[in-house]
XYZ file of C-alpha atoms in Angstrom:
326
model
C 78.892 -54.999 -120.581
C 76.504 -52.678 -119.012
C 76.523 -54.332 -115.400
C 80.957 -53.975 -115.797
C 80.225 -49.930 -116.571
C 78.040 -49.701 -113.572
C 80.760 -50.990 -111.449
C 83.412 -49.243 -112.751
C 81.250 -46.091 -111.858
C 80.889 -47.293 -108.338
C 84.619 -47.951 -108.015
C 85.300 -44.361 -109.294
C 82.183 -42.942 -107.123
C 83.875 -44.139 -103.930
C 87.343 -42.870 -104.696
C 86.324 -39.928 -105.061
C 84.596 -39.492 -101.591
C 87.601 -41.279 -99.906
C 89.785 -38.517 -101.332
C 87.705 -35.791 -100.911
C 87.989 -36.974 -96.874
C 91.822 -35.988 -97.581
C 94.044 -33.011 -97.897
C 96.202 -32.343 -101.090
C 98.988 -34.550 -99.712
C 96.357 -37.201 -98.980
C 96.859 -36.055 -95.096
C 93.560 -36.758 -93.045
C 91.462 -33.236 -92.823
C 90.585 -31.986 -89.175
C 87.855 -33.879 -87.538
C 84.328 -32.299 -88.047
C 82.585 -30.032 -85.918
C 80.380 -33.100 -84.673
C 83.391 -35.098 -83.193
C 83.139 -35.244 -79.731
C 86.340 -34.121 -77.750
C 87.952 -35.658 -74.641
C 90.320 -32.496 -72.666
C 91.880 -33.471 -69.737
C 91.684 -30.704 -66.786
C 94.563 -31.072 -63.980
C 94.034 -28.348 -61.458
C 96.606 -27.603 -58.800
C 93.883 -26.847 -55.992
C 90.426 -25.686 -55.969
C 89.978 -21.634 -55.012
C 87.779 -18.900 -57.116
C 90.247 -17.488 -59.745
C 91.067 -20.856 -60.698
C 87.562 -22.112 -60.817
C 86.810 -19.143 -62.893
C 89.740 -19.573 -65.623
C 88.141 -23.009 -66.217
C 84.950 -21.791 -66.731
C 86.011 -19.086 -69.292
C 87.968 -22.054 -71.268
C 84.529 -24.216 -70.903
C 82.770 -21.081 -72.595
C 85.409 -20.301 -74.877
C 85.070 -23.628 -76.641
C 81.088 -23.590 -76.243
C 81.308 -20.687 -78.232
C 82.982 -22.158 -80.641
C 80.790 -25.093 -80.808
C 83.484 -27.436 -79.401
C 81.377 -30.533 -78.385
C 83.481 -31.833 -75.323
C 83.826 -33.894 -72.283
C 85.608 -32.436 -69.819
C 87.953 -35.115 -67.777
C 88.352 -32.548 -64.299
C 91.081 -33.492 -61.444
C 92.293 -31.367 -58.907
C 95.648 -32.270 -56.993
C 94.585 -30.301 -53.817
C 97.810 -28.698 -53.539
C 99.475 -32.366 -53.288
C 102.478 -32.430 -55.908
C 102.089 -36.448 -55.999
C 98.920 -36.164 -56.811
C 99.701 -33.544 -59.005
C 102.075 -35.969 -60.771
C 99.825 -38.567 -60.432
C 96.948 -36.258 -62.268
C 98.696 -35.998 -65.031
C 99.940 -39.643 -66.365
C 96.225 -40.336 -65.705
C 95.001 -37.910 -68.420
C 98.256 -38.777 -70.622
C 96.981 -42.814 -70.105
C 93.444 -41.933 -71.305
C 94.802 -40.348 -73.863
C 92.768 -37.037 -73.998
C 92.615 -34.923 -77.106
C 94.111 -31.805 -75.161
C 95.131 -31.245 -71.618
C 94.108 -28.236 -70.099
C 96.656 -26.911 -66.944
C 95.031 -25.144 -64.489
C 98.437 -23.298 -62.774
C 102.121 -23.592 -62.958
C 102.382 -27.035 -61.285
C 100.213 -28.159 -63.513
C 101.309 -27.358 -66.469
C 104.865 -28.717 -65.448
C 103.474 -32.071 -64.513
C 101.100 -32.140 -67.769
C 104.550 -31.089 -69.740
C 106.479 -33.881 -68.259
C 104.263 -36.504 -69.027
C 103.630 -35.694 -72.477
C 105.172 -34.746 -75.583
C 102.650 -35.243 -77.999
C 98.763 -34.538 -76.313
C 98.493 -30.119 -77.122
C 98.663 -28.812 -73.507
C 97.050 -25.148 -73.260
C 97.934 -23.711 -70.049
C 96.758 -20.571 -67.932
C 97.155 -18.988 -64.098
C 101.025 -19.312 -64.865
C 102.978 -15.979 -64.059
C 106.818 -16.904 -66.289
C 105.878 -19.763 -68.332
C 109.859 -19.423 -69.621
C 110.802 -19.176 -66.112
C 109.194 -22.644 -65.467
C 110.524 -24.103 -68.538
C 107.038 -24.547 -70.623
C 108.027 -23.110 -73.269
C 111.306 -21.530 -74.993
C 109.711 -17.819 -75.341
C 106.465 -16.108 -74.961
C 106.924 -15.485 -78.630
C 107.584 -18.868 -80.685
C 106.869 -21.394 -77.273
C 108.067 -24.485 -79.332
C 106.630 -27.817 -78.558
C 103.470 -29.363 -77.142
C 102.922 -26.566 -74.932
C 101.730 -22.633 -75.106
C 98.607 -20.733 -73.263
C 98.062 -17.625 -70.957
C 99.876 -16.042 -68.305
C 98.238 -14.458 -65.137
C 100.920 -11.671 -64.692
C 100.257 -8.278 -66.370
C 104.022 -6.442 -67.172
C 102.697 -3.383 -65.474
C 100.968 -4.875 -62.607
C 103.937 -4.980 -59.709
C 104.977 -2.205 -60.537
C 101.916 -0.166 -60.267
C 101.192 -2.211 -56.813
C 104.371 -1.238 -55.460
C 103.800 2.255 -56.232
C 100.489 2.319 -54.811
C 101.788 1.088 -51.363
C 104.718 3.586 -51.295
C 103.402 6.882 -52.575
C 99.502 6.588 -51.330
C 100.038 4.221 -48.129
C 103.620 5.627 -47.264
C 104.916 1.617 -47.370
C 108.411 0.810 -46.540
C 108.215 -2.983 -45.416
C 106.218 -5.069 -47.394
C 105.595 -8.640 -46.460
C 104.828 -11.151 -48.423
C 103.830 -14.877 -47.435
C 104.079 -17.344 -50.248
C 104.734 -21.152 -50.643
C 108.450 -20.944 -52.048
C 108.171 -24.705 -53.906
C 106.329 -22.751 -56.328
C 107.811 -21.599 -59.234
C 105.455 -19.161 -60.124
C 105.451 -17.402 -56.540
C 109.187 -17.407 -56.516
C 109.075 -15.599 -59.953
C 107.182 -12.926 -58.294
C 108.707 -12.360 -55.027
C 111.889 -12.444 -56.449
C 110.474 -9.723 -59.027
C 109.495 -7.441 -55.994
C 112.325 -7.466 -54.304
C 114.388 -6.058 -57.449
C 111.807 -3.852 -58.445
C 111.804 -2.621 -54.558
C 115.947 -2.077 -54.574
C 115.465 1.237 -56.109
C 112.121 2.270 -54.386
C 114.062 2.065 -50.747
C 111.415 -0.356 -49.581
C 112.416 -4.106 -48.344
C 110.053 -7.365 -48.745
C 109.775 -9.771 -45.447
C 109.199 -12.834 -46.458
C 107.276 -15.703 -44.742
C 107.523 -19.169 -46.658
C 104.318 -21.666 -45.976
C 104.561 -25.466 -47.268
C 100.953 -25.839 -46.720
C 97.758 -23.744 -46.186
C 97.667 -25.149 -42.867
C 101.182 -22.641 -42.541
C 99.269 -19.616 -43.354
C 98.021 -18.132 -40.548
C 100.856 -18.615 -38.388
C 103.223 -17.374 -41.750
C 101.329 -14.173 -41.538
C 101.476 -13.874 -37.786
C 105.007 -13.611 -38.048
C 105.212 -10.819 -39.959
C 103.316 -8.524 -37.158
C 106.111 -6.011 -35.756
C 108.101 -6.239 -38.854
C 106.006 -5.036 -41.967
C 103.630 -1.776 -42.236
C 102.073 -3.382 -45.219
C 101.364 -6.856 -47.111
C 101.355 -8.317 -50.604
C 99.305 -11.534 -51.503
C 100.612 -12.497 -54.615
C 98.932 -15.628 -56.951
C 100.199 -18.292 -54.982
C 97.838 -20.838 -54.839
C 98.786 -22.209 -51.179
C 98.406 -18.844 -49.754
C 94.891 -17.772 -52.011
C 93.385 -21.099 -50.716
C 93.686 -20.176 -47.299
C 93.428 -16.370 -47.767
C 90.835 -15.389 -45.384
C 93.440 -16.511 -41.973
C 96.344 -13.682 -44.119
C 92.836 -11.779 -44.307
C 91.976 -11.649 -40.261
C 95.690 -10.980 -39.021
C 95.938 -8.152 -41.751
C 92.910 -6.433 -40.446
C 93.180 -7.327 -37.074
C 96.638 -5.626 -36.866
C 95.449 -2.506 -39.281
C 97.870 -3.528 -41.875
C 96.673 -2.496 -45.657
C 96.786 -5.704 -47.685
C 97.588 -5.723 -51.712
C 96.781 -8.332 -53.298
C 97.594 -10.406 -56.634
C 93.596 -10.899 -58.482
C 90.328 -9.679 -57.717
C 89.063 -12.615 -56.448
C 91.051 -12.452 -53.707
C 89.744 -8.603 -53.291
C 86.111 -9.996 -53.076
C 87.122 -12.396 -50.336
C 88.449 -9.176 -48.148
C 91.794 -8.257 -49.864
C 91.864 -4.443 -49.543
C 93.032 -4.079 -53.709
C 94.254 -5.336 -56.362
C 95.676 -3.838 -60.032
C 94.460 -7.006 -62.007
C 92.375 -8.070 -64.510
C 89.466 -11.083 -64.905
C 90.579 -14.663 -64.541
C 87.289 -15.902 -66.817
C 89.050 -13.487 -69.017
C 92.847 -15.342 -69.259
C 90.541 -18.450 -69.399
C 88.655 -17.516 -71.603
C 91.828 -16.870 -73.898
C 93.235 -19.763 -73.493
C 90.038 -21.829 -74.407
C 90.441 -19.803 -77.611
C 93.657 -21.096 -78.395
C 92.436 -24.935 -77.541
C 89.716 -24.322 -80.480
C 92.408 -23.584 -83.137
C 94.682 -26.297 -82.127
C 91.483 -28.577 -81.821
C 90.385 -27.436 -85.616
C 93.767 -28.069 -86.761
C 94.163 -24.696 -87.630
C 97.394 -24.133 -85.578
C 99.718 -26.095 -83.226
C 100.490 -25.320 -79.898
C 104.154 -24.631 -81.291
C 103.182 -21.442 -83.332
C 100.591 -19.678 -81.108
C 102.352 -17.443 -78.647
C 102.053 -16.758 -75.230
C 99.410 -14.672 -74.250
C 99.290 -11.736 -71.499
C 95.760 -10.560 -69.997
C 94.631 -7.698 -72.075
C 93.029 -5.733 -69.178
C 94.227 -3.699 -66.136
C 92.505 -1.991 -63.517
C 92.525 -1.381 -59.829
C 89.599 -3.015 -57.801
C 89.121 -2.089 -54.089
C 87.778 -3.491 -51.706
C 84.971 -0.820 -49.790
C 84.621 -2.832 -46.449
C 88.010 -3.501 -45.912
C 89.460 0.006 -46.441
C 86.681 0.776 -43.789
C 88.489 -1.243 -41.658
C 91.667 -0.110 -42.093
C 90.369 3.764 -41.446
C 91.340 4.412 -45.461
C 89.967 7.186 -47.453
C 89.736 6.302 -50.949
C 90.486 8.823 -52.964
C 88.887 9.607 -56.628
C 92.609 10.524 -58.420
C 92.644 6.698 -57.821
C 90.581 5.859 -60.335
C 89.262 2.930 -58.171
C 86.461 0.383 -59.376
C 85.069 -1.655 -56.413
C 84.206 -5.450 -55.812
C 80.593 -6.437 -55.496
């Protein structure tokens, strides 16, 4: 009789652990903070802003004590590969897929509709059909955009009413989404400023240099916006701009470091950094990619760039309120 009590305890012992391993609805509780996490990282090419959004997601889930291995591919601005990239991570089937840039994210959003994809270094995340609003993004997908509302707008101004602009051009890689977004955003914006955008597609960073050539004779001023086929190959847009004495706005800070004469912007470790955020909750099953809404940076500020306004024979002037690159 005693030895049936004792297993009857036992029995009852173990029940209760199993169900203390569930929810109320007998739902299995988020994994621990010891699991070990697999994210998938597609990357549309390798340049600095990029490089430095991944490493404020890396730290933003480090700081969180997010134990992961990072699974890192860049497409080198090839689309197949970009494609390719994706199914990969979708096949090993990652925990959470991290998108590195509007292609990206669109691959990474075709291929799956169950893995959380957290995306950042997109500029109109509707736009490009990631999500159905920056408010309630629906789906698999949400994350962080790289365009600031204000940040166009206060570029535009800058070259008209402190660099007396009235031809702005702009080289971009037009199979881009994003960089259509923002040209096209220019252009309105500039219909009521009486200033025109030239425009000088590129396929390939191999197009850059001669893109930008093109423009000599026909624009008094330039705008590099966050395309990642032009920033990869920025320092050929870099040497005609300076060459010919033409100021040169830019769409990030990195690209201001590199010899971009400004830039109203903000950190990409910072958008990053964000978005790694977001990857903790949906990794500690606190929310779903559905219900977090698209973020915007937080942070704007012009950065200039000493050397190169030195160059161009440009006085910077303190109402400005200009911080400079290192």
């Amino acid at each position: 009789m005693k030895n049936g009590w004792k297993k009857m305890l036992t029995v009852l012992f173990s029940t209760t652990l199993i169900l203390a391993a569930c929810g109320d609805d007998g739902e299995k509780v988020p994994a621990s903070s010891s699991k070990k996490y697999k994210i998938g990282v597609t990357q549309i090419v390798e340049h600095p802003s990029l490089n430095a959004a991944y490493d404020g997601f890396k730290k933003a889930l480090e700081d969180a004590g997010i134990d992961a291995e990072y699974d890192v591919q860049i497409a080198q601005g090839d689309n197949t590969a970009n494609t390719t990239i994706a199914t990969n991570l979708v096949s090993a089937n990652v925990d959470l897929i991290f998108a590195n840039s509007t292609p990206s994210a669109q691959a990474a959003a075709s291929a799956t509709t169950e893995i959380p994809i957290i995306f950042t270094s997109v500029t109109d995340a509707v736009g490009a059909e990631l999500v159905d609003s920056m408010e309630s993004p629906g789906g698999n997908v949400t994350g962080t955009i790289d365009a600031h509302p204000d940040a166009i707008t206060d570029t535009m101004k800058f070259l008209k009413d402190q660099l007396g602009a009235k031809n702005v051009g702009m080289v971009f890689n037009s199979g881009e989404q994003n960089s259509r977004a923002q040209v096209d955003a220019v252009k309105e914006m500039l219909k009521d400023m009486d200033m025109t955008v030239v425009e000088a597609s590129v396929a390939t960073s191999a197009d850059v240099k001669q893109a930008a050539e093109s423009l000599i004779g026909k624009v008094d001023s330039m705008y590099i916006i966050t395309d990642n086929t032009v920033v990869s190959a920025l320092e050929s847009v870099i040497s005609v701009a300076n060459d010919n004495k033409i100021p040169m706005m830019v769409g990030e800070f990195d690209s201001v470091k590199r010899g971009g004469l400004a830039a109203y912007g903000f950190e990409y470790y910072d958008i990053g950094y964000e978005a790694g955020q977001m990857a903790v909750k949906i990794l500690k099953g606190e929310s779903k990619p559905a219900d977090l809404p698209v973020q915007v940076p937080q942070k704007l500020k012009l950065i200039m760039n000493k050397d190169t306004a030195s160059t161009l024979g440009l006085d910077i002037k303190d109402e400005w309120k200009a911080e400079f690159s290192e």
